[in-house]
Amino acid sequence: MTQSERTREGQRLTGVSRDQREERRDADGPPAGDNGTLGMKIQDLSAFYGSFKAVTDVSMDIRANKVTALIGPSGCGKSTFIRCLNRMHEVIPGARAEGTVSLGDQDIYAKNSDPVVIRRRVGMVFQKPNPFSKSIYENVAWGARINGFRGDVDEMVERSLRQAALWDEVKDRLKESGYGLSGGQQQRLCIARTLAVEPEVILMDEPASALDPVSTQKIEDTMAELKKHYTVVIVTHNMQQAARISDYTGFFYIVNMGDPGRLWEFDDTEKIFSNPERKETEDYVTGRFG
Ligand SMILES: Nc1ncnc2c1ncn2[C@@H]1O[C@H](COP(=O)(O)OP(=O)(O)OP(=O)(O)O)[C@@H](O)[C@H]1O
Ligand SMILES: [Mg+2]
């Protein structure tokens, strides 16, 4: 593919031209390179299941108030990696991580670091919506209360549901069960529940993969709002989605079967989709494999 073909392909995927993207960035804050504020710093992270090394030597800076997308073929360690960012990986028996992950000036793997506190500061939304068997209201309020929330609960529930773009659909049925919502609404309820404890970072592992296009669109719409307040890391198999919603993209890849997954390329989303450095990245984002 020539450079101009690549640029056109990137524009087709993102639906945004280079000029528009530059404009958007100006409005958005500093472009990559100027770097913005650091949200999390990952250095030489490797992850194991027993003796099997699933991910090796990942180093990555995650910018605050930006959306970072993680893409790559199945089995290359995206979910494993993202779970290392809030110490959820180690809850799997035999699983462990090596390396450093900093959240502000806290090394989340330091001896004095409390995983419960880390998981509150770095929230997670899973692939399959998993509301509690409680009312819509309590789904949002409960976690915040047990985390010591002392403010106006009604106000906090409304704010969280608004940020998750669900408020208008549920405001008249807050006492009804969360199970009565559609899949897409349940997923937004889970996002609201995560927001309620006011994390600094939100990790999302394919949050829209089980949803219909309308619900997917709603989840994507929340991203622009969410990054005003939070740092977002999202795993997705949907190239258009990664291109549309993210500022930075990391491509994970495995060279040979049985090898650990690696961060193969990490850059501005626009660069990854229009002019990546490595051939494997280009083949992947243009749909030649994976
Ligand atoms: N609980 C587990 N126990 C043992 N091995 C695991 C476990 N979970 C994942 N693995 C292995 O770790 C590697 C990375 O898996 P992971 O689920 O992180 O990949 P992924 O990139 O998220 O894939 P997908 O795109 O299919 O979700 C794979 O080889 C997988 O089989
Ligand atoms: Mg996965």
mmCIF file of C-alpha atoms and ligand atoms in Angstrom:
data_model
loop_
_atom_site.group_PDB
_atom_site.id
_atom_site.type_symbol
_atom_site.label_atom_id
_atom_site.label_comp_id
_atom_site.label_asym_id
_atom_site.label_seq_id
_atom_site.Cartn_x
_atom_site.Cartn_y
_atom_site.Cartn_z
ATOM 1 C CA MET A 1 0.000 0.000 0.000
ATOM 2 C CA THR A 2 1.325 3.466 -0.820
ATOM 3 C CA GLN A 3 1.392 6.266 1.715
ATOM 4 C CA SER A 4 -1.561 8.071 0.126
ATOM 5 C CA GLU A 5 -3.585 4.842 -0.060
ATOM 6 C CA ARG A 6 -2.863 4.271 3.598
ATOM 7 C CA THR A 7 -3.978 7.777 4.498
ATOM 8 C CA ARG A 8 -7.192 7.288 2.528
ATOM 9 C CA GLU A 9 -7.765 3.946 4.241
ATOM 10 C CA GLY A 10 -7.219 5.586 7.627
ATOM 11 C CA GLN A 11 -9.731 8.271 6.731
ATOM 12 C CA ARG A 12 -12.216 5.694 5.549
ATOM 13 C CA LEU A 13 -11.934 3.826 8.850
ATOM 14 C CA THR A 14 -12.023 6.862 11.067
ATOM 15 C CA GLY A 15 -14.446 8.876 8.984
ATOM 16 C CA VAL A 16 -12.278 11.837 9.963
ATOM 17 C CA SER A 17 -9.793 13.588 7.707
ATOM 18 C CA ARG A 18 -6.376 14.645 8.903
ATOM 19 C CA ASP A 19 -7.450 18.299 8.933
ATOM 20 C CA GLN A 20 -10.565 17.558 10.934
ATOM 21 C CA ARG A 21 -8.531 15.519 13.358
ATOM 22 C CA GLU A 22 -6.016 18.324 13.817
ATOM 23 C CA GLU A 23 -8.901 20.689 14.519
ATOM 24 C CA ARG A 24 -10.435 18.233 16.941
ATOM 25 C CA ARG A 25 -7.104 17.885 18.731
ATOM 26 C CA ASP A 26 -6.677 21.624 19.027
ATOM 27 C CA ALA A 27 -10.065 21.766 20.695
ATOM 28 C CA ASP A 28 -9.234 18.691 22.737
ATOM 29 C CA GLY A 29 -5.948 19.744 24.230
ATOM 30 C CA PRO A 30 -2.376 18.856 23.475
ATOM 31 C CA PRO A 31 -1.613 16.508 20.598
ATOM 32 C CA ALA A 32 0.561 13.455 21.109
ATOM 33 C CA GLY A 33 4.126 14.500 21.477
ATOM 34 C CA ASP A 34 3.126 17.361 23.761
ATOM 35 C CA ASN A 35 1.828 14.533 25.837
ATOM 36 C CA GLY A 36 -0.728 16.024 28.240
ATOM 37 C CA THR A 37 -0.800 14.647 31.758
ATOM 38 C CA LEU A 38 0.251 11.131 32.548
ATOM 39 C CA GLY A 39 -2.555 8.882 33.802
ATOM 40 C CA MET A 40 -0.692 5.591 34.234
ATOM 41 C CA LYS A 41 2.844 4.526 33.454
ATOM 42 C CA ILE A 42 3.522 0.895 32.655
ATOM 43 C CA GLN A 43 7.100 -0.356 32.605
ATOM 44 C CA ASP A 44 8.264 -3.821 31.528
ATOM 45 C CA LEU A 45 5.028 -5.502 32.482
ATOM 46 C CA SER A 46 4.828 -9.251 32.018
ATOM 47 C CA ALA A 47 1.887 -11.441 33.016
ATOM 48 C CA PHE A 48 1.832 -15.147 33.796
ATOM 49 C CA TYR A 49 -0.701 -17.929 34.306
ATOM 50 C CA GLY A 50 1.343 -20.401 36.337
ATOM 51 C CA SER A 51 4.468 -20.986 34.252
ATOM 52 C CA PHE A 52 2.831 -19.741 31.021
ATOM 53 C CA LYS A 53 3.874 -16.213 30.111
ATOM 54 C CA ALA A 54 0.879 -14.623 28.369
ATOM 55 C CA VAL A 55 2.205 -11.067 27.981
ATOM 56 C CA THR A 56 5.785 -9.863 27.926
ATOM 57 C CA ASP A 57 7.601 -6.578 28.508
ATOM 58 C CA VAL A 58 4.894 -4.044 27.889
ATOM 59 C CA SER A 59 5.858 -0.414 28.469
ATOM 60 C CA MET A 60 3.254 2.229 27.794
ATOM 61 C CA ASP A 61 2.277 5.694 28.984
ATOM 62 C CA ILE A 62 -1.453 6.202 29.346
ATOM 63 C CA ARG A 63 -2.462 9.837 29.058
ATOM 64 C CA ALA A 64 -4.965 11.320 31.478
ATOM 65 C CA ASN A 65 -8.344 12.424 30.096
ATOM 66 C CA LYS A 66 -7.756 10.563 26.866
ATOM 67 C CA VAL A 67 -9.130 7.347 25.421
ATOM 68 C CA THR A 68 -6.523 4.668 24.761
ATOM 69 C CA ALA A 69 -7.697 1.744 22.616
ATOM 70 C CA LEU A 70 -6.063 -1.688 22.685
ATOM 71 C CA ILE A 71 -6.466 -3.822 19.577
ATOM 72 C CA GLY A 72 -4.970 -7.041 18.248
ATOM 73 C CA PRO A 73 -5.762 -10.636 17.323
ATOM 74 C CA SER A 74 -7.505 -12.995 19.722
ATOM 75 C CA GLY A 75 -5.262 -14.487 22.414
ATOM 76 C CA CYS A 76 -2.527 -11.873 22.224
ATOM 77 C CA GLY A 77 -3.069 -10.774 25.833
ATOM 78 C CA LYS A 78 -5.224 -7.644 25.716
ATOM 79 C CA SER A 79 -7.579 -8.809 28.474
ATOM 80 C CA THR A 80 -4.714 -10.157 30.531
ATOM 81 C CA PHE A 81 -2.859 -6.860 30.210
ATOM 82 C CA ILE A 82 -5.833 -4.664 31.065
ATOM 83 C CA ARG A 83 -6.558 -6.757 34.165
ATOM 84 C CA CYS A 84 -2.990 -6.097 35.335
ATOM 85 C CA LEU A 85 -3.815 -2.378 35.430
ATOM 86 C CA ASN A 86 -6.110 -2.718 38.445
ATOM 87 C CA ARG A 87 -4.739 -5.879 40.025
ATOM 88 C CA MET A 88 -7.601 -8.043 38.798
ATOM 89 C CA HIS A 89 -5.205 -10.419 37.032
ATOM 90 C CA GLU A 90 -3.865 -11.839 40.294
ATOM 91 C CA VAL A 91 -7.328 -12.967 41.499
ATOM 92 C CA ILE A 92 -7.042 -15.877 39.024
ATOM 93 C CA PRO A 93 -5.345 -18.764 40.896
ATOM 94 C CA GLY A 94 -1.686 -19.067 39.857
ATOM 95 C CA ALA A 95 -1.707 -15.758 37.968
ATOM 96 C CA ARG A 96 0.859 -13.060 38.641
ATOM 97 C CA ALA A 97 2.391 -9.973 37.097
ATOM 98 C CA GLU A 98 5.934 -8.594 36.986
ATOM 99 C CA GLY A 99 6.988 -5.051 36.260
ATOM 100 C CA THR A 100 5.808 -1.639 37.356
ATOM 101 C CA VAL A 101 2.456 0.047 36.947
ATOM 102 C CA SER A 102 2.231 3.575 38.340
ATOM 103 C CA LEU A 103 -0.955 5.458 39.005
ATOM 104 C CA GLY A 104 0.094 8.998 39.792
ATOM 105 C CA ASP A 105 3.005 8.479 42.159
ATOM 106 C CA GLN A 106 1.684 5.174 43.490
ATOM 107 C CA ASP A 107 3.244 1.937 42.239
ATOM 108 C CA ILE A 108 0.131 -0.250 42.276
ATOM 109 C CA TYR A 109 2.238 -3.386 42.814
ATOM 110 C CA ALA A 110 4.233 -1.921 45.715
ATOM 111 C CA LYS A 111 4.069 -3.824 49.013
ATOM 112 C CA ASN A 112 2.114 -1.043 50.720
ATOM 113 C CA SER A 113 -0.432 -0.853 47.915
ATOM 114 C CA ASP A 114 -3.934 -2.137 48.780
ATOM 115 C CA PRO A 115 -5.604 -3.906 45.820
ATOM 116 C CA VAL A 116 -9.052 -2.892 47.072
ATOM 117 C CA VAL A 117 -8.074 0.779 46.969
ATOM 118 C CA ILE A 118 -6.431 0.326 43.547
ATOM 119 C CA ARG A 119 -9.615 -1.262 42.156
ATOM 120 C CA ARG A 120 -11.616 1.711 43.377
ATOM 121 C CA ARG A 121 -9.196 4.154 41.728
ATOM 122 C CA VAL A 122 -9.051 2.068 38.538
ATOM 123 C CA GLY A 123 -12.560 0.810 37.762
ATOM 124 C CA MET A 124 -13.454 -1.908 35.286
ATOM 125 C CA VAL A 125 -16.366 -2.604 32.953
ATOM 126 C CA PHE A 126 -16.559 -6.134 31.574
ATOM 127 C CA GLN A 127 -17.587 -7.569 28.224
ATOM 128 C CA LYS A 128 -20.839 -9.011 29.539
ATOM 129 C CA PRO A 129 -23.044 -6.626 31.548
ATOM 130 C CA ASN A 130 -23.169 -7.907 35.127
ATOM 131 C CA PRO A 131 -25.657 -5.808 37.119
ATOM 132 C CA PHE A 132 -26.416 -6.810 40.734
ATOM 133 C CA SER A 133 -29.860 -8.258 41.508
ATOM 134 C CA LYS A 134 -30.893 -4.938 42.956
ATOM 135 C CA SER A 135 -32.849 -1.920 41.795
ATOM 136 C CA ILE A 136 -31.403 0.397 39.163
ATOM 137 C CA TYR A 137 -30.876 2.978 41.912
ATOM 138 C CA GLU A 138 -29.138 0.539 44.255
ATOM 139 C CA ASN A 139 -26.906 -0.791 41.475
ATOM 140 C CA VAL A 140 -25.368 2.659 41.335
ATOM 141 C CA ALA A 141 -25.630 3.668 45.001
ATOM 142 C CA TRP A 142 -24.491 0.493 46.710
ATOM 143 C CA GLY A 143 -20.841 0.346 45.701
ATOM 144 C CA ALA A 144 -20.360 4.035 46.397
ATOM 145 C CA ARG A 145 -21.900 3.660 49.861
ATOM 146 C CA ILE A 146 -19.698 0.733 50.862
ATOM 147 C CA ASN A 147 -16.748 2.745 49.626
ATOM 148 C CA GLY A 148 -17.650 5.367 52.220
ATOM 149 C CA PHE A 149 -19.629 7.840 50.085
ATOM 150 C CA ARG A 150 -21.112 10.422 52.479
ATOM 151 C CA GLY A 151 -22.665 12.973 50.121
ATOM 152 C CA ASP A 152 -26.133 13.294 48.592
ATOM 153 C CA VAL A 153 -26.826 9.806 47.221
ATOM 154 C CA ASP A 154 -29.747 10.876 44.978
ATOM 155 C CA GLU A 155 -27.563 13.493 43.367
ATOM 156 C CA MET A 156 -24.668 11.065 42.913
ATOM 157 C CA VAL A 157 -26.946 8.418 41.336
ATOM 158 C CA GLU A 158 -28.362 10.964 38.902
ATOM 159 C CA ARG A 159 -24.923 12.312 37.980
ATOM 160 C CA SER A 160 -23.514 8.826 37.355
ATOM 161 C CA LEU A 161 -26.514 7.779 35.250
ATOM 162 C CA ARG A 162 -26.288 10.982 33.245
ATOM 163 C CA GLN A 163 -22.570 10.489 32.569
ATOM 164 C CA ALA A 164 -23.353 6.960 31.369
ATOM 165 C CA ALA A 165 -26.079 8.358 29.066
ATOM 166 C CA LEU A 166 -28.778 6.305 30.785
ATOM 167 C CA TRP A 167 -30.619 8.807 32.990
ATOM 168 C CA ASP A 168 -33.387 9.781 30.574
ATOM 169 C CA GLU A 169 -34.264 6.151 29.938
ATOM 170 C CA VAL A 170 -34.480 5.105 33.601
ATOM 171 C CA LYS A 171 -35.316 8.177 35.668
ATOM 172 C CA ASP A 172 -38.952 7.099 36.100
ATOM 173 C CA ARG A 173 -38.146 3.500 37.051
ATOM 174 C CA LEU A 174 -35.200 3.763 39.431
ATOM 175 C CA LYS A 175 -36.779 1.350 41.928
ATOM 176 C CA GLU A 176 -37.197 -1.387 39.321
ATOM 177 C CA SER A 177 -34.705 -4.236 38.981
ATOM 178 C CA GLY A 178 -31.551 -3.703 36.932
ATOM 179 C CA TYR A 179 -32.291 -7.063 35.279
ATOM 180 C CA GLY A 180 -35.351 -5.521 33.601
ATOM 181 C CA LEU A 181 -33.167 -3.364 31.378
ATOM 182 C CA SER A 182 -32.028 -4.273 27.855
ATOM 183 C CA GLY A 183 -28.464 -5.557 27.380
ATOM 184 C CA GLY A 184 -27.261 -2.153 26.206
ATOM 185 C CA GLN A 185 -28.952 -0.404 29.113
ATOM 186 C CA GLN A 186 -27.497 -2.934 31.560
ATOM 187 C CA GLN A 187 -24.034 -2.197 30.188
ATOM 188 C CA ARG A 188 -24.563 1.537 30.668
ATOM 189 C CA LEU A 189 -25.833 0.778 34.183
ATOM 190 C CA CYS A 190 -22.550 -1.034 34.842
ATOM 191 C CA ILE A 191 -20.676 1.991 33.525
ATOM 192 C CA ALA A 192 -22.714 4.244 35.857
ATOM 193 C CA ARG A 193 -21.950 1.914 38.762
ATOM 194 C CA THR A 194 -18.247 2.158 37.966
ATOM 195 C CA LEU A 195 -18.424 5.953 37.737
ATOM 196 C CA ALA A 196 -20.265 6.234 41.048
ATOM 197 C CA VAL A 197 -17.142 5.471 43.069
ATOM 198 C CA GLU A 198 -15.296 8.214 41.171
ATOM 199 C CA PRO A 199 -12.369 6.252 39.809
ATOM 200 C CA GLU A 200 -9.487 8.015 38.091
ATOM 201 C CA VAL A 201 -9.174 5.437 35.329
ATOM 202 C CA ILE A 202 -11.854 3.277 33.704
ATOM 203 C CA LEU A 203 -10.851 0.029 32.020
ATOM 204 C CA MET A 204 -13.299 -1.449 29.519
ATOM 205 C CA ASP A 205 -12.800 -4.888 28.010
ATOM 206 C CA GLU A 206 -14.890 -5.058 24.824
ATOM 207 C CA PRO A 207 -17.818 -3.291 26.513
ATOM 208 C CA ALA A 208 -19.922 -3.189 23.352
ATOM 209 C CA SER A 209 -19.097 -6.524 21.728
ATOM 210 C CA ALA A 210 -22.334 -8.177 22.879
ATOM 211 C CA LEU A 211 -24.532 -5.209 22.031
ATOM 212 C CA ASP A 212 -26.690 -4.152 19.096
ATOM 213 C CA PRO A 213 -25.553 -1.219 16.916
ATOM 214 C CA VAL A 214 -27.794 1.353 18.633
ATOM 215 C CA SER A 215 -26.548 0.435 22.101
ATOM 216 C CA THR A 216 -22.987 0.357 20.776
ATOM 217 C CA GLN A 217 -23.456 3.865 19.450
ATOM 218 C CA LYS A 218 -24.702 5.015 22.857
ATOM 219 C CA ILE A 219 -21.687 3.531 24.602
ATOM 220 C CA GLU A 220 -19.424 5.251 22.072
ATOM 221 C CA ASP A 221 -21.250 8.527 22.613
ATOM 222 C CA THR A 222 -20.483 8.337 26.333
ATOM 223 C CA MET A 223 -16.731 8.193 25.627
ATOM 224 C CA ALA A 224 -16.375 11.842 24.659
ATOM 225 C CA GLU A 225 -18.165 12.807 27.870
ATOM 226 C CA LEU A 226 -16.268 10.321 30.034
ATOM 227 C CA LYS A 227 -12.829 11.505 29.034
ATOM 228 C CA LYS A 228 -13.595 14.989 30.322
ATOM 229 C CA HIS A 229 -13.530 13.479 33.808
ATOM 230 C CA TYR A 230 -11.706 10.170 33.512
ATOM 231 C CA THR A 231 -8.892 8.371 31.769
ATOM 232 C CA VAL A 232 -10.271 5.541 29.640
ATOM 233 C CA VAL A 233 -8.585 2.363 28.387
ATOM 234 C CA ILE A 234 -10.738 0.230 26.102
ATOM 235 C CA VAL A 235 -10.131 -3.125 24.433
ATOM 236 C CA THR A 236 -12.021 -3.551 21.183
ATOM 237 C CA HIS A 237 -12.086 -5.826 18.147
ATOM 238 C CA ASN A 238 -13.976 -3.196 16.213
ATOM 239 C CA MET A 239 -11.505 -1.183 14.142
ATOM 240 C CA GLN A 240 -14.012 1.530 13.298
ATOM 241 C CA GLN A 241 -14.787 1.891 16.965
ATOM 242 C CA ALA A 242 -11.120 2.163 17.946
ATOM 243 C CA ALA A 243 -10.552 4.706 15.187
ATOM 244 C CA ARG A 244 -13.611 6.780 16.100
ATOM 245 C CA ILE A 245 -13.365 6.987 19.847
ATOM 246 C CA SER A 246 -9.714 6.785 20.815
ATOM 247 C CA ASP A 247 -6.843 9.258 20.942
ATOM 248 C CA TYR A 248 -4.117 6.625 21.212
ATOM 249 C CA THR A 249 -4.042 3.035 20.020
ATOM 250 C CA GLY A 250 -1.886 0.118 21.125
ATOM 251 C CA PHE A 251 -1.603 -2.900 18.829
ATOM 252 C CA PHE A 252 -0.877 -6.200 20.601
ATOM 253 C CA TYR A 253 0.583 -9.038 18.587
ATOM 254 C CA ILE A 254 2.062 -12.540 18.886
ATOM 255 C CA VAL A 255 4.864 -13.521 16.553
ATOM 256 C CA ASN A 256 4.743 -17.327 16.861
ATOM 257 C CA MET A 257 2.089 -19.582 18.390
ATOM 258 C CA GLY A 258 2.879 -20.160 22.057
ATOM 259 C CA ASP A 259 4.913 -16.954 22.372
ATOM 260 C CA PRO A 260 3.727 -14.291 24.802
ATOM 261 C CA GLY A 261 1.790 -11.310 23.466
ATOM 262 C CA ARG A 262 3.657 -8.029 23.040
ATOM 263 C CA LEU A 263 2.776 -4.418 22.521
ATOM 264 C CA TRP A 264 3.835 -4.289 18.889
ATOM 265 C CA GLU A 265 3.093 -0.646 18.173
ATOM 266 C CA PHE A 266 1.657 2.222 20.202
ATOM 267 C CA ASP A 267 0.961 5.667 18.841
ATOM 268 C CA ASP A 268 -1.579 8.317 18.021
ATOM 269 C CA THR A 269 -4.730 6.643 16.739
ATOM 270 C CA GLU A 270 -4.525 8.600 13.519
ATOM 271 C CA LYS A 271 -0.984 7.381 12.904
ATOM 272 C CA ILE A 272 -1.805 3.744 13.681
ATOM 273 C CA PHE A 273 -4.694 3.765 11.227
ATOM 274 C CA SER A 274 -3.137 5.788 8.439
ATOM 275 C CA ASN A 275 0.610 5.347 8.577
ATOM 276 C CA PRO A 276 1.758 2.702 11.067
ATOM 277 C CA GLU A 277 5.451 1.931 11.422
ATOM 278 C CA ARG A 278 5.129 -1.833 11.254
ATOM 279 C CA LYS A 279 3.749 -4.050 8.545
ATOM 280 C CA GLU A 280 1.835 -6.308 10.959
ATOM 281 C CA THR A 281 -0.025 -3.299 12.329
ATOM 282 C CA GLU A 282 -0.971 -2.193 8.861
ATOM 283 C CA ASP A 283 -2.121 -5.691 7.884
ATOM 284 C CA TYR A 284 -4.248 -5.874 11.010
ATOM 285 C CA VAL A 285 -5.916 -2.462 10.838
ATOM 286 C CA THR A 286 -6.708 -2.914 7.161
ATOM 287 C CA GLY A 287 -8.368 -6.239 7.932
ATOM 288 C CA ARG A 288 -5.858 -8.550 6.289
ATOM 289 C CA PHE A 289 -5.817 -10.841 9.302
ATOM 290 C CA GLY A 290 -7.218 -11.249 12.808
HETATM 291 N N1 LIG B 1 -7.446 -17.855 33.170
HETATM 292 C C1 LIG B 1 -6.479 -18.237 32.322
HETATM 293 N N2 LIG B 1 -5.694 -19.281 32.583
HETATM 294 C C2 LIG B 1 -4.708 -19.667 31.728
HETATM 295 N N3 LIG B 1 -4.437 -19.047 30.566
HETATM 296 C C3 LIG B 1 -5.190 -17.984 30.253
HETATM 297 C C4 LIG B 1 -6.256 -17.525 31.094
HETATM 298 N N4 LIG B 1 -6.832 -16.447 30.508
HETATM 299 C C5 LIG B 1 -6.155 -16.263 29.354
HETATM 300 N N5 LIG B 1 -5.184 -17.174 29.186
HETATM 301 C C6 LIG B 1 -4.238 -17.272 28.053
HETATM 302 O O1 LIG B 1 -3.483 -16.064 27.984
HETATM 303 C C7 LIG B 1 -3.312 -15.668 26.629
HETATM 304 C C8 LIG B 1 -3.879 -14.264 26.445
HETATM 305 O O2 LIG B 1 -5.286 -14.318 26.617
HETATM 306 P P1 LIG B 1 -6.190 -13.014 26.681
HETATM 307 O O3 LIG B 1 -7.551 -13.463 27.087
HETATM 308 O O4 LIG B 1 -5.519 -11.996 27.505
HETATM 309 O O5 LIG B 1 -6.173 -12.554 25.149
HETATM 310 P P2 LIG B 1 -7.035 -11.437 24.422
HETATM 311 O O6 LIG B 1 -6.091 -10.658 23.599
HETATM 312 O O7 LIG B 1 -7.878 -10.717 25.403
HETATM 313 O O8 LIG B 1 -7.961 -12.328 23.450
HETATM 314 P P3 LIG B 1 -9.454 -12.016 22.927
HETATM 315 O O9 LIG B 1 -9.297 -10.987 21.859
HETATM 316 O O10 LIG B 1 -9.904 -13.355 22.366
HETATM 317 O O11 LIG B 1 -10.283 -11.576 24.078
HETATM 318 C C9 LIG B 1 -4.006 -16.741 25.782
HETATM 319 O O12 LIG B 1 -3.024 -17.673 25.387
HETATM 320 C C10 LIG B 1 -4.979 -17.373 26.736
HETATM 321 O O13 LIG B 1 -5.255 -18.710 26.383
HETATM 322 MG MG MG B 2 -9.948 -10.515 25.660
#
